[in-house]
Each structure stands twice: as C-alpha cells, then as structure tokens.
C-alpha cells in the first residue's frame, strides 16, 4: 500500500508545488534513480520506496543494569527492482554483521542510514536481511525538543517511535507507509518483564534469563512498534469484541509508578464504545503500558498504548484507544496527513466528553472558534506545516478535530457516522491520505466538499462563516 513517489501532486496540494520544484522533479525523471528515494516528504532522509518489508523478526537480549542490547533483526522484504545497494534506517549502536539471503554483505553508516551492498545484488522479488548489533541504543531528540527512541526508565527502558525513533533500536524501513508484521523475542533477567505489541505467545526460562515472545500479526508501521522492559504488575483481562471475538488484554504497570488501574479498567469500555461508533476493534489484543519514561506525551503504540506517569486520564485513554482505528489500522503514508490521526483521536475525546456530562463536540468547537484570529491555532493550517516541530501542534489536534465537526454539521450526523465506519472499513490495515477522505466524504454525502476541506485544512487563518 506504499504510495508512489510524487503523491504530493494531489488535488489538495497541487497549488503549493513551486515551478522550481517541478523543474527539479522533471530533471529527476531523466537522471538515474537515486539510491534512496525517501519514504515520504517530511523526513526525506528516512525510509525508502525501493523495498517493502513483510516482517520484522526481532531477537533482543537486554541487560537492565547497563542498558546494553545484543540483537539480531531479520527483515523479510520484497523489491520490484534489482538492488546493487539499499539502505535501512538505523541509528543504533555497533552493527556487527549484515547478511543478505544468508551471505555476508558489506555495510556502512551515513547519518541514520545503514547502507548495505549485497553480493550478489538482490534480484526483484523476496529477500531476507539479517542485521546484528550490540551496545546501548540511543534516545532520539525531535525537532520540537521531545524525546523518543530507546528511552531509559528507572528499571529498564521503553522503545517509543513516533515519528522516527524506531530506528534507534530497529534497523528498518522507517516510514509510516511501509507496514509489516512483527515478532519480538526479548530476553531479560528473571526479575524483569517485557511488553511489546500484539499477542503474548509465551515465556521461556533458560540460563540467559526469561525470553518473552510477542507477535503482532496485523500490519504495523514502525512508529507504532513498542518494547517495554522493567518490573511491572501485569493485569490480564478478556473482553468480547462486537463481532464476537475473544480479545485478550495485557496491561503492564510499573510496580513503583502504579496509578494506571483506572485506565486499565476503562480501556475495554472505551473499545466497546468505539466499536459501536466505528466498527469492530481492528486488532486481536489490547491493554496498555504505564512506565516512568518522562517523555511528556502518551503514545498510541499498536494494541498497547504507552502512558507516562500521571498521564492516563480518561480523556487520554479515549484518545489513544481511538488511534487504534485512526492511525494504527488506517495509517498515513505522509506525515503531513497527521491530522488524520490526531484530529480523529481528539474528536473521539470530544464525543466521550459530551456523553459523560462535559462539553459536547459543538461546545468544544465554539470555544476554540472564539480564539483570536492571531492565535497559533489558526496557523499553519493542519496539512500545511513544513517544520517537523509542528507535527504535534494545535492546528493538527484541535483545528483537525474542528474540521470533523464542521464536516459533521455540513453533511449531518447520520452521514458523518456512516463516513467514519466506511473510512475504517475501506482502509482497515492499510494506508490512506487526506484526499481519500475527501473523496469518500463526497461520495457518502453526495456533496461537493472541496471548499470545506480547503478552508479547514489548507488555508492559513481562521476559516470564516462556521
Ligand atoms: N501521537 C501522540 C498522541 O497523540 C502524541 C505525541 C507523540 C507527541 N510524540 C509527541 C506529542 C511529541 C508531543 C510531542 O497520543
Ligand atoms: Zn494522538
């Protein structure tokens, strides 16, 4: 489902492509393909469209006392091209060996790229890369100053990857459009526990410690991959999904921090509520992780959101659970579309608050709409930022959610909820872009919505007349 290069020339963006860029693009068509055609446009040095990953098989041994990792990551991928060289994204410690289809390959590091030169070249079709590394994975600091990647806690570490931090520990095609299946086999001392995405397959004890095996069988973007190692209280629950599946929930609460019991109890209730609004929960398990990584944000890590100490409020639980449909199952390919994640998750918070005696979505909208025209809420417009520091800004979250309220009032609640259900059903476990949403909204409602989406998503300043 990876978008073709040049997707930004779509209807929502065409007006922004300057002539010089067009000339450069045309010149690019005549030149040989660059070794690395970026995965998407906000982080052009990260990810590639020259290969697609099918599975990541992560074997990782961890020593909490030193934060050292010894790991092999097997990447099963395919390519439509013959590759004399290719790059994975990796910012981790020392790479000790790279094998391609079982043969040793030469490799070098440049920035966050791990360049691999297989011998012989990879032929079109499937191929397998095995990267071995050892040392201490780093944290990654984002343009907005926040921390992600391999984040240390008091008794271990948690790996958080939005937008690009997964490459601190996972050699990967680290772009959101390349979704893959994952297996994690993480070995830690018997005193510690390991959470990751998907289902717990089992634990096994040997002289090296305890190996926790987790499997994420539904496709997942690298930014949603999570491993948490520490001393946890583990809570197991089960629930029934709206389509009759038995869903196990595993929740990991740091033994010292605690505080997440209410969030653990609320999670299945929010899942059931959203299932009635949007359709069946898209994954085969759920739960949460609450740990003392002071990153200043929660994260919708697939199946098992992460909450830092004190953060797991009901509103945030609703937000992170809503992301399982909006962002994790239906995933953006370009970070400029992040309002598709954050606007929808924020809108879910507004719906929840309305039904629990707080402000309704319309009241949230009105409060925000009364903000001064000079407010940062109105600029840059949600899809129009160019600085990655604006990824998690108010225009994305709040103006993004306001866009949905404006849409709902335009097409009516009945069509609005039909749209939410069809949006998820159509793109479940896939990827989608803003223009796909515009098209579907027009189809469901039978109206021309170009103006509304242009006003709300692309035009700087407060939209007038709403
Ligand atoms: N996507 C996260 C959420 O909405 C928030 C988030 C991730 C974030 N990284 C961030 C917020 C960095 C601010 C800064 O749940
Ligand atoms: Zn969010």
Coordinates of C-alpha atoms and ligand atoms in Angstrom, one line a residue:
X1 CA 0.0 0.0 0.0
X2 CA 3.0 2.3 -0.2
X3 CA 2.2 5.4 -2.1
X4 CA 4.0 6.1 -5.4
X5 CA 6.7 8.8 -5.4
X6 CA 5.3 12.2 -6.3
X7 CA 2.0 11.7 -4.4
X8 CA 2.1 15.2 -3.1
X9 CA 0.9 16.5 -6.5
X10 CA -2.6 15.5 -5.5
X11 CA -5.6 17.9 -5.6
X12 CA -5.1 19.1 -2.0
X13 CA -1.5 20.1 -2.6
X14 CA -1.1 20.9 -6.3
X15 CA -1.1 24.7 -5.8
X16 CA 1.9 24.5 -3.5
X17 CA 4.4 23.0 -5.8
X18 CA 6.7 25.8 -7.0
X19 CA 7.9 25.9 -10.5
X20 CA 11.5 25.2 -9.4
X21 CA 10.5 22.0 -7.7
X22 CA 8.6 20.9 -10.9
X23 CA 11.8 21.5 -12.9
X24 CA 13.8 19.5 -10.3
X25 CA 11.3 16.7 -10.5
X26 CA 11.4 16.6 -14.3
X27 CA 15.2 16.6 -14.1
X28 CA 14.9 13.7 -11.6
X29 CA 13.0 11.7 -14.2
X30 CA 15.8 11.8 -16.6
X31 CA 18.6 11.1 -14.1
X32 CA 19.1 7.5 -12.8
X33 CA 17.0 6.6 -9.7
X34 CA 18.8 7.9 -6.6
X35 CA 20.0 5.1 -4.3
X36 CA 17.5 6.4 -1.8
X37 CA 14.1 7.8 -2.8
X38 CA 12.7 8.9 0.6
X39 CA 9.8 7.2 2.2
X40 CA 7.7 10.4 2.4
X41 CA 8.1 14.1 2.3
X42 CA 8.5 15.4 5.9
X43 CA 11.6 13.3 6.6
X44 CA 13.1 12.8 3.2
X45 CA 16.2 11.2 4.6
X46 CA 14.2 8.4 6.3
X47 CA 12.6 5.4 4.6
X48 CA 12.6 4.3 1.1
X49 CA 10.1 3.2 -1.6
X50 CA 12.6 0.8 -3.2
X51 CA 11.6 -2.0 -0.9
X52 CA 8.7 -3.1 1.2
X53 CA 9.1 -5.1 4.4
X54 CA 6.8 -8.1 5.1
X55 CA 8.1 -9.0 8.6
X56 CA 10.5 -7.9 11.2
X57 CA 11.7 -10.7 13.5
X58 CA 13.4 -9.1 16.4
X59 CA 15.6 -11.2 18.8
X60 CA 16.9 -8.9 21.5
X61 CA 18.8 -9.6 24.8
X62 CA 18.8 -6.8 27.3
X63 CA 20.7 -6.1 30.5
X64 CA 18.8 -3.5 32.5
X65 CA 21.8 -2.7 34.7
X66 CA 23.9 -1.5 31.8
X67 CA 21.2 -0.7 29.2
X68 CA 23.2 -2.9 26.8
X69 CA 21.4 -4.7 23.9
X70 CA 22.6 -7.6 21.9
X71 CA 20.2 -8.2 18.9
X72 CA 19.6 -9.8 15.6
X73 CA 16.8 -8.4 13.5
X74 CA 15.6 -10.4 10.5
X75 CA 13.9 -8.3 7.9
X76 CA 11.9 -10.1 5.2
X77 CA 11.3 -7.8 2.3
X78 CA 10.5 -7.6 -1.3
X79 CA 11.5 -5.3 -4.1
X80 CA 10.4 -4.6 -7.7
X81 CA 13.9 -3.7 -8.7
X82 CA 17.4 -5.2 -8.8
X83 CA 19.3 -3.7 -5.9
X84 CA 23.1 -3.3 -6.0
X85 CA 22.8 -1.4 -2.8
X86 CA 20.0 -0.5 -0.5
X87 CA 19.6 1.3 2.8
X88 CA 17.8 0.6 6.0
X89 CA 17.3 3.2 8.7
X90 CA 19.4 2.6 11.8
X91 CA 20.7 5.0 14.5
X92 CA 21.5 2.2 16.9
X93 CA 24.9 1.0 18.3
X94 CA 27.6 -1.0 16.6
X95 CA 26.5 -3.2 13.7
X96 CA 28.5 -6.4 13.9
X97 CA 27.1 -8.2 10.9
X98 CA 24.7 -7.9 8.0
X99 CA 23.6 -11.0 6.0
X100 CA 21.5 -10.8 2.8
X101 CA 20.0 -14.1 1.8
X102 CA 22.5 -15.8 4.1
X103 CA 25.5 -14.2 2.5
X104 CA 27.7 -11.7 4.3
X105 CA 27.2 -8.2 2.9
X106 CA 29.3 -5.1 3.3
X107 CA 27.7 -2.2 5.1
X108 CA 28.4 1.4 6.1
X109 CA 26.7 4.0 8.2
X110 CA 25.9 7.5 6.9
X111 CA 23.7 9.6 9.2
X112 CA 20.7 7.5 10.1
X113 CA 21.2 5.2 7.1
X114 CA 22.7 1.7 7.2
X115 CA 23.8 1.2 3.6
X116 CA 24.1 -2.4 2.5
X117 CA 25.9 -3.7 -0.5
X118 CA 24.8 -7.3 -1.0
X119 CA 26.9 -9.8 -3.0
X120 CA 25.4 -10.7 -5.4
X121 CA 22.9 -7.9 -5.9
X122 CA 19.3 -8.6 -4.8
X123 CA 17.1 -9.6 -7.7
X124 CA 13.5 -8.5 -8.0
X125 CA 11.3 -10.5 -5.6
X126 CA 11.8 -11.5 -2.0
X127 CA 14.9 -11.2 0.0
X128 CA 16.0 -11.5 3.7
X129 CA 18.3 -9.2 5.6
X130 CA 19.7 -10.1 9.0
X131 CA 21.3 -7.2 10.9
X132 CA 23.2 -8.0 14.2
X133 CA 24.2 -5.2 16.6
X134 CA 25.3 -4.7 20.1
X135 CA 25.7 -1.8 22.5
X136 CA 23.4 0.9 24.0
X137 CA 20.6 2.1 21.8
X138 CA 20.3 5.9 22.0
X139 CA 17.4 8.2 22.6
X140 CA 16.4 10.4 19.6
X141 CA 15.6 14.1 20.1
X142 CA 13.0 15.5 17.8
X143 CA 12.9 19.0 16.2
X144 CA 10.3 20.0 18.8
X145 CA 12.7 19.0 21.6
X146 CA 10.8 15.9 22.7
X147 CA 12.4 12.5 23.3
X148 CA 11.7 9.2 21.6
X149 CA 13.6 6.1 20.6
X150 CA 15.2 3.9 23.3
X151 CA 14.2 5.7 26.4
X152 CA 15.6 4.6 29.8
X153 CA 13.4 4.2 32.8
X154 CA 14.4 3.6 36.4
X155 CA 14.4 -0.2 35.9
X156 CA 14.8 -0.7 32.2
X157 CA 13.7 1.0 29.0
X158 CA 10.8 1.7 26.7
X159 CA 11.1 2.0 23.0
X160 CA 8.8 4.7 21.5
X161 CA 9.0 5.6 17.8
X162 CA 6.8 8.5 16.7
X163 CA 7.7 9.9 14.3
X164 CA 11.1 8.3 13.6
X165 CA 12.6 7.0 16.8
X166 CA 12.2 3.3 16.0
X167 CA 15.4 3.4 14.1
X168 CA 17.3 3.8 17.4
X169 CA 16.9 0.1 18.0
X170 CA 15.2 -1.4 14.9
X171 CA 17.0 -1.5 11.6
X172 CA 14.0 -0.8 9.4
X173 CA 12.3 0.9 6.5
X174 CA 11.2 3.6 9.0
X175 CA 8.5 5.2 7.0
X176 CA 4.8 5.0 8.0
X177 CA 3.6 3.7 4.7
X178 CA 5.6 0.5 4.9
X179 CA 3.5 -1.6 7.3
X180 CA 4.8 -5.1 8.3
X181 CA 4.2 -7.9 10.7
X182 CA 6.4 -8.3 13.8
X183 CA 7.7 -10.9 16.1
X184 CA 9.6 -9.9 19.3
X185 CA 11.7 -12.4 21.3
X186 CA 13.2 -10.4 24.1
X187 CA 15.4 -11.9 26.8
X188 CA 15.7 -10.2 30.2
X189 CA 16.8 -11.3 33.7
X190 CA 14.1 -13.3 35.5
X191 CA 13.4 -10.2 37.8
X192 CA 12.0 -8.2 34.8
X193 CA 9.1 -8.4 32.4
X194 CA 8.7 -7.4 28.8
X195 CA 5.7 -5.9 27.0
X196 CA 5.5 -5.4 23.2
X197 CA 2.8 -5.2 20.6
X198 CA 0.3 -7.9 19.7
X199 CA -0.2 -11.2 21.5
X200 CA 2.0 -12.8 24.2
X201 CA 3.0 -16.1 22.6
X202 CA 4.8 -17.3 25.8
X203 CA 7.7 -17.0 28.1
X204 CA 10.6 -19.4 28.4
X205 CA 13.3 -19.5 31.0
X206 CA 16.9 -20.5 30.3
X207 CA 20.3 -19.8 31.9
X208 CA 20.3 -16.4 30.0
X209 CA 17.1 -15.3 31.6
X210 CA 13.5 -15.2 30.6
X211 CA 12.5 -14.8 26.9
X212 CA 9.2 -13.1 26.2
X213 CA 7.8 -13.7 22.8
X214 CA 5.2 -11.3 21.4
X215 CA 3.6 -11.5 17.9
X216 CA 1.9 -8.6 16.0
X217 CA 0.2 -10.3 13.1
X218 CA -1.7 -7.4 11.8
X219 CA 0.3 -4.9 9.7
X220 CA 2.1 -2.2 11.8
X221 CA 4.1 0.9 11.0
X222 CA 7.5 1.1 12.6
X223 CA 6.5 4.2 14.5
X224 CA 3.9 2.2 16.4
X225 CA 6.4 -0.6 17.5
X226 CA 6.9 -0.7 21.2
X227 CA 9.1 -2.7 23.6
X228 CA 8.9 -2.0 27.4
X229 CA 11.3 -3.7 29.8
X230 CA 11.1 -3.2 33.5
X231 CA 9.4 -4.5 36.7
X232 CA 5.7 -4.5 36.1
X233 CA 2.5 -5.6 37.6
X234 CA 0.8 -7.4 34.8
X235 CA -3.0 -7.4 34.5
X236 CA -4.8 -9.8 32.2
X237 CA -8.4 -9.2 31.1
X238 CA -10.5 -10.6 28.4
X239 CA -13.4 -9.0 26.5
X240 CA -15.7 -9.8 23.7
X241 CA -15.5 -7.7 20.6
X242 CA -18.7 -6.5 18.9
X243 CA -18.2 -9.2 16.2
X244 CA -17.8 -11.9 18.8
X245 CA -14.0 -12.4 19.1
X246 CA -12.4 -13.1 22.4
X247 CA -9.9 -10.3 22.9
X248 CA -7.2 -10.7 25.5
X249 CA -5.9 -7.6 27.2
X250 CA -2.4 -7.4 28.8
X251 CA -1.6 -4.3 30.8
X252 CA 1.8 -3.5 32.2
X253 CA 2.0 -1.1 35.1
X254 CA 5.4 -0.1 36.5
X255 CA 5.5 -1.5 40.1
X256 CA 6.8 1.8 41.5
X257 CA 4.7 4.2 39.5
X258 CA 1.3 2.5 39.7
X259 CA -1.6 4.8 39.0
X260 CA -2.9 3.1 35.9
X261 CA -5.6 0.9 37.4
X262 CA -8.5 3.2 36.3
X263 CA -7.1 3.3 32.8
X264 CA -6.7 -0.5 32.7
X265 CA -10.4 -0.8 33.7
X266 CA -11.5 1.9 31.3
X267 CA -9.7 0.5 28.2
X268 CA -12.2 -2.3 27.4
X269 CA -15.1 0.0 27.9
X270 CA -13.7 2.5 25.5
X271 CA -13.0 -0.2 23.0
X272 CA -16.7 -1.4 23.2
X273 CA -17.9 2.2 22.8
X274 CA -15.8 2.9 19.8
X275 CA -16.8 -0.4 18.2
X276 CA -20.4 0.8 18.3
X277 CA -19.4 4.1 16.7
X278 CA -16.8 3.0 14.1
X279 CA -16.9 -0.8 13.8
X280 CA -15.0 -3.8 15.2
X281 CA -11.8 -3.3 17.0
X282 CA -9.1 -3.9 14.3
X283 CA -6.6 -5.9 16.4
X284 CA -6.5 -9.2 18.2
X285 CA -5.5 -8.0 21.7
X286 CA -5.3 -4.8 23.7
X287 CA -4.0 -3.3 27.0
X288 CA -1.6 -0.6 28.0
X289 CA 1.9 0.2 29.3
X290 CA 2.4 2.7 32.1
X291 CA 6.1 3.3 32.9
X292 CA 8.4 6.0 34.2
X293 CA 9.8 7.4 30.9
X294 CA 9.3 11.1 31.3
X295 CA 8.7 11.9 27.7
X296 CA 5.8 14.3 28.2
X297 CA 3.3 12.5 25.9
X298 CA 1.3 9.3 25.7
X299 CA 1.6 7.2 22.5
X300 CA -0.8 5.0 20.7
X301 CA 1.7 2.1 20.3
X302 CA -0.2 -0.6 18.5
X303 CA -2.6 -2.6 20.6
X304 CA -0.9 -1.4 23.8
X305 CA -0.7 2.4 24.2
X306 CA 2.0 3.9 26.4
X307 CA 1.3 6.3 29.2
X308 CA 4.0 8.2 31.2
X309 CA 3.4 8.7 35.0
X310 CA 0.2 10.5 35.8
X311 CA -1.0 10.8 32.2
X312 CA -3.6 8.0 31.9
X313 CA -6.7 10.2 32.3
X314 CA -10.0 9.0 30.9
X315 CA -9.7 11.6 28.0
X316 CA -6.2 10.3 27.1
X317 CA -7.3 6.7 27.2
X318 CA -10.1 7.6 24.8
X319 CA -7.6 9.4 22.6
X320 CA -5.0 6.5 22.5
X321 CA -7.7 3.8 22.0
X322 CA -9.3 5.8 19.2
X323 CA -5.9 5.8 17.4
X324 CA -6.2 2.1 17.1
X325 CA -8.7 2.7 14.4
X326 CA -7.5 6.1 13.3
X327 CA -3.8 5.9 12.7
X328 CA -2.9 2.4 13.5
X329 CA -5.3 0.4 11.4
X330 CA -5.8 3.2 8.8
X331 CA -2.4 4.7 8.6
X332 CA -1.0 7.8 6.9
X333 CA 1.8 7.5 4.4
X334 CA 3.0 11.1 4.7
X335 CA 3.4 12.8 8.0
X336 CA 1.7 16.0 6.6
X337 CA -1.5 14.0 6.9
X338 CA -1.1 13.5 10.7
X339 CA -4.4 15.4 11.3
X340 CA -6.0 12.1 10.1
X341 CA -4.6 10.6 13.3
X342 CA -4.8 13.4 15.8
X343 CA -7.9 15.2 14.5
X344 CA -9.9 11.9 14.8
X345 CA -8.5 10.9 18.1
X346 CA -9.2 14.4 19.5
X347 CA -12.7 14.2 18.1
X348 CA -13.2 10.9 19.9
X349 CA -12.3 12.7 23.2
X350 CA -14.9 15.3 22.4
X351 CA -17.6 12.7 21.8
X352 CA -16.7 11.0 25.0
X353 CA -16.8 14.2 27.0
X354 CA -20.2 15.0 25.5
X355 CA -21.7 11.8 26.7
X356 CA -20.1 12.0 30.1
X357 CA -21.6 15.4 31.1
X358 CA -18.7 17.5 29.8
X359 CA -18.5 19.7 26.7
X360 CA -20.1 18.4 23.6
X361 CA -18.2 18.4 20.3
X362 CA -20.1 21.5 19.2
X363 CA -19.2 23.3 22.5
X364 CA -15.5 22.4 22.1
X365 CA -15.8 23.8 18.6
X366 CA -17.4 27.0 19.7
X367 CA -14.8 27.6 22.4
X368 CA -12.0 27.2 20.0
X369 CA -13.6 29.1 17.2
X370 CA -13.8 32.1 19.6
X371 CA -10.0 32.2 19.8
X372 CA -8.5 35.4 18.4
X373 CA -7.6 35.3 14.7
X374 CA -3.9 35.8 15.7
X375 CA -4.0 32.5 17.8
X376 CA -1.4 29.8 16.9
X377 CA -4.4 27.6 16.5
X378 CA -5.0 29.1 13.0
X379 CA -1.5 28.8 11.6
X380 CA -0.1 26.9 9.9
X381 CA -3.2 25.2 8.5
X382 CA -3.3 21.5 9.6
X383 CA -1.7 19.9 6.4
X384 CA 0.5 22.9 5.5
X385 CA 3.3 22.8 8.1
X386 CA 6.8 22.5 6.7
X387 CA 8.7 22.3 10.1
X388 CA 8.6 18.8 11.7
X389 CA 8.4 20.7 15.0
X390 CA 4.7 21.5 14.1
X391 CA 3.7 17.8 13.9
X392 CA 2.1 17.8 17.3
X393 CA 0.8 21.3 17.3
X394 CA -2.7 22.7 18.0
X395 CA -3.6 23.1 14.3
X396 CA -3.1 19.3 13.9
X397 CA -5.0 18.3 17.0
X398 CA -7.6 20.9 17.6
X399 CA -8.2 22.5 14.2
X400 CA -8.1 18.9 12.9
X401 CA -10.9 17.9 15.2
X402 CA -12.8 21.1 14.3
X403 CA -12.6 20.1 10.7
X404 CA -14.5 17.0 11.6
X405 CA -17.1 19.0 13.5
X406 CA -17.5 21.4 10.6
X407 CA -17.9 18.4 8.3
X408 CA -20.5 16.8 10.6
X409 CA -22.6 19.9 10.6
X410 CA -22.4 20.2 6.8
X411 CA -23.3 16.6 6.0
X412 CA -25.4 15.7 9.1
X413 CA -24.6 13.3 11.9
X414 CA -26.1 10.3 10.0
X415 CA -23.7 10.7 7.0
X416 CA -20.9 11.7 9.3
X417 CA -21.0 8.4 11.2
X418 CA -21.6 6.4 8.0
X419 CA -18.4 8.1 6.8
X420 CA -16.4 7.1 9.9
X421 CA -17.5 3.5 9.6
X422 CA -16.8 3.3 5.9
X423 CA -13.5 5.1 6.2
X424 CA -12.3 2.5 8.6
X425 CA -13.8 -0.5 6.8
X426 CA -12.4 0.6 3.5
X427 CA -8.8 1.2 4.6
X428 CA -8.6 -1.3 7.6
X429 CA -5.0 -2.5 8.0
X430 CA -3.9 -0.3 5.1
X431 CA -2.8 3.3 4.3
X432 CA -4.8 6.4 3.3
X433 CA -4.4 10.0 2.5
X434 CA -6.4 13.2 3.1
X435 CA -7.7 13.1 -0.5
X436 CA -9.1 9.6 0.1
X437 CA -11.1 11.0 3.0
X438 CA -12.3 14.0 0.9
X439 CA -13.4 11.7 -1.9
X440 CA -15.2 9.3 0.5
X441 CA -16.9 12.1 2.3
X442 CA -18.2 13.5 -1.0
X443 CA -19.4 10.0 -2.1
X444 CA -21.2 9.3 1.2
X445 CA -22.8 12.7 1.4
X446 CA -23.3 13.4 -2.3
X447 CA -22.0 16.9 -1.8
X448 CA -19.0 18.9 -3.1
X449 CA -16.8 19.3 0.0
X450 CA -13.7 20.7 -1.7
X451 CA -14.3 24.2 -0.3
X452 CA -14.9 23.0 3.3
X453 CA -11.7 20.9 3.4
X454 CA -9.7 23.6 1.7
X455 CA -10.9 26.2 4.2
X456 CA -10.2 23.9 7.2
X457 CA -7.1 22.0 6.2
X458 CA -5.1 24.1 3.8
X459 CA -6.0 27.8 4.3
X460 CA -3.9 29.8 6.8
X461 CA -6.0 31.8 9.3
X462 CA -9.4 31.2 10.9
X463 CA -12.0 29.9 8.5
X464 CA -14.8 32.4 8.3
X465 CA -18.5 31.6 8.3
X466 CA -18.5 28.5 10.5
Ligands
LIG1 N1 0.8 10.9 19.0 C1 0.8 11.1 20.4 C2 -0.6 11.1 20.8 O1 -1.3 11.9 20.3 C3 1.5 12.3 20.9 C4 2.9 12.5 20.7 C5 3.9 11.7 20.2 C6 3.6 13.8 21.0 N2 5.1 12.3 20.2 C7 4.9 13.6 20.6 C8 3.2 15.0 21.5 C9 5.9 14.6 20.8 C10 4.1 16.0 21.6 C11 5.4 15.8 21.3 O2 -1.1 10.3 21.5
LIG2 ZN1 -2.8 11.3 19.3

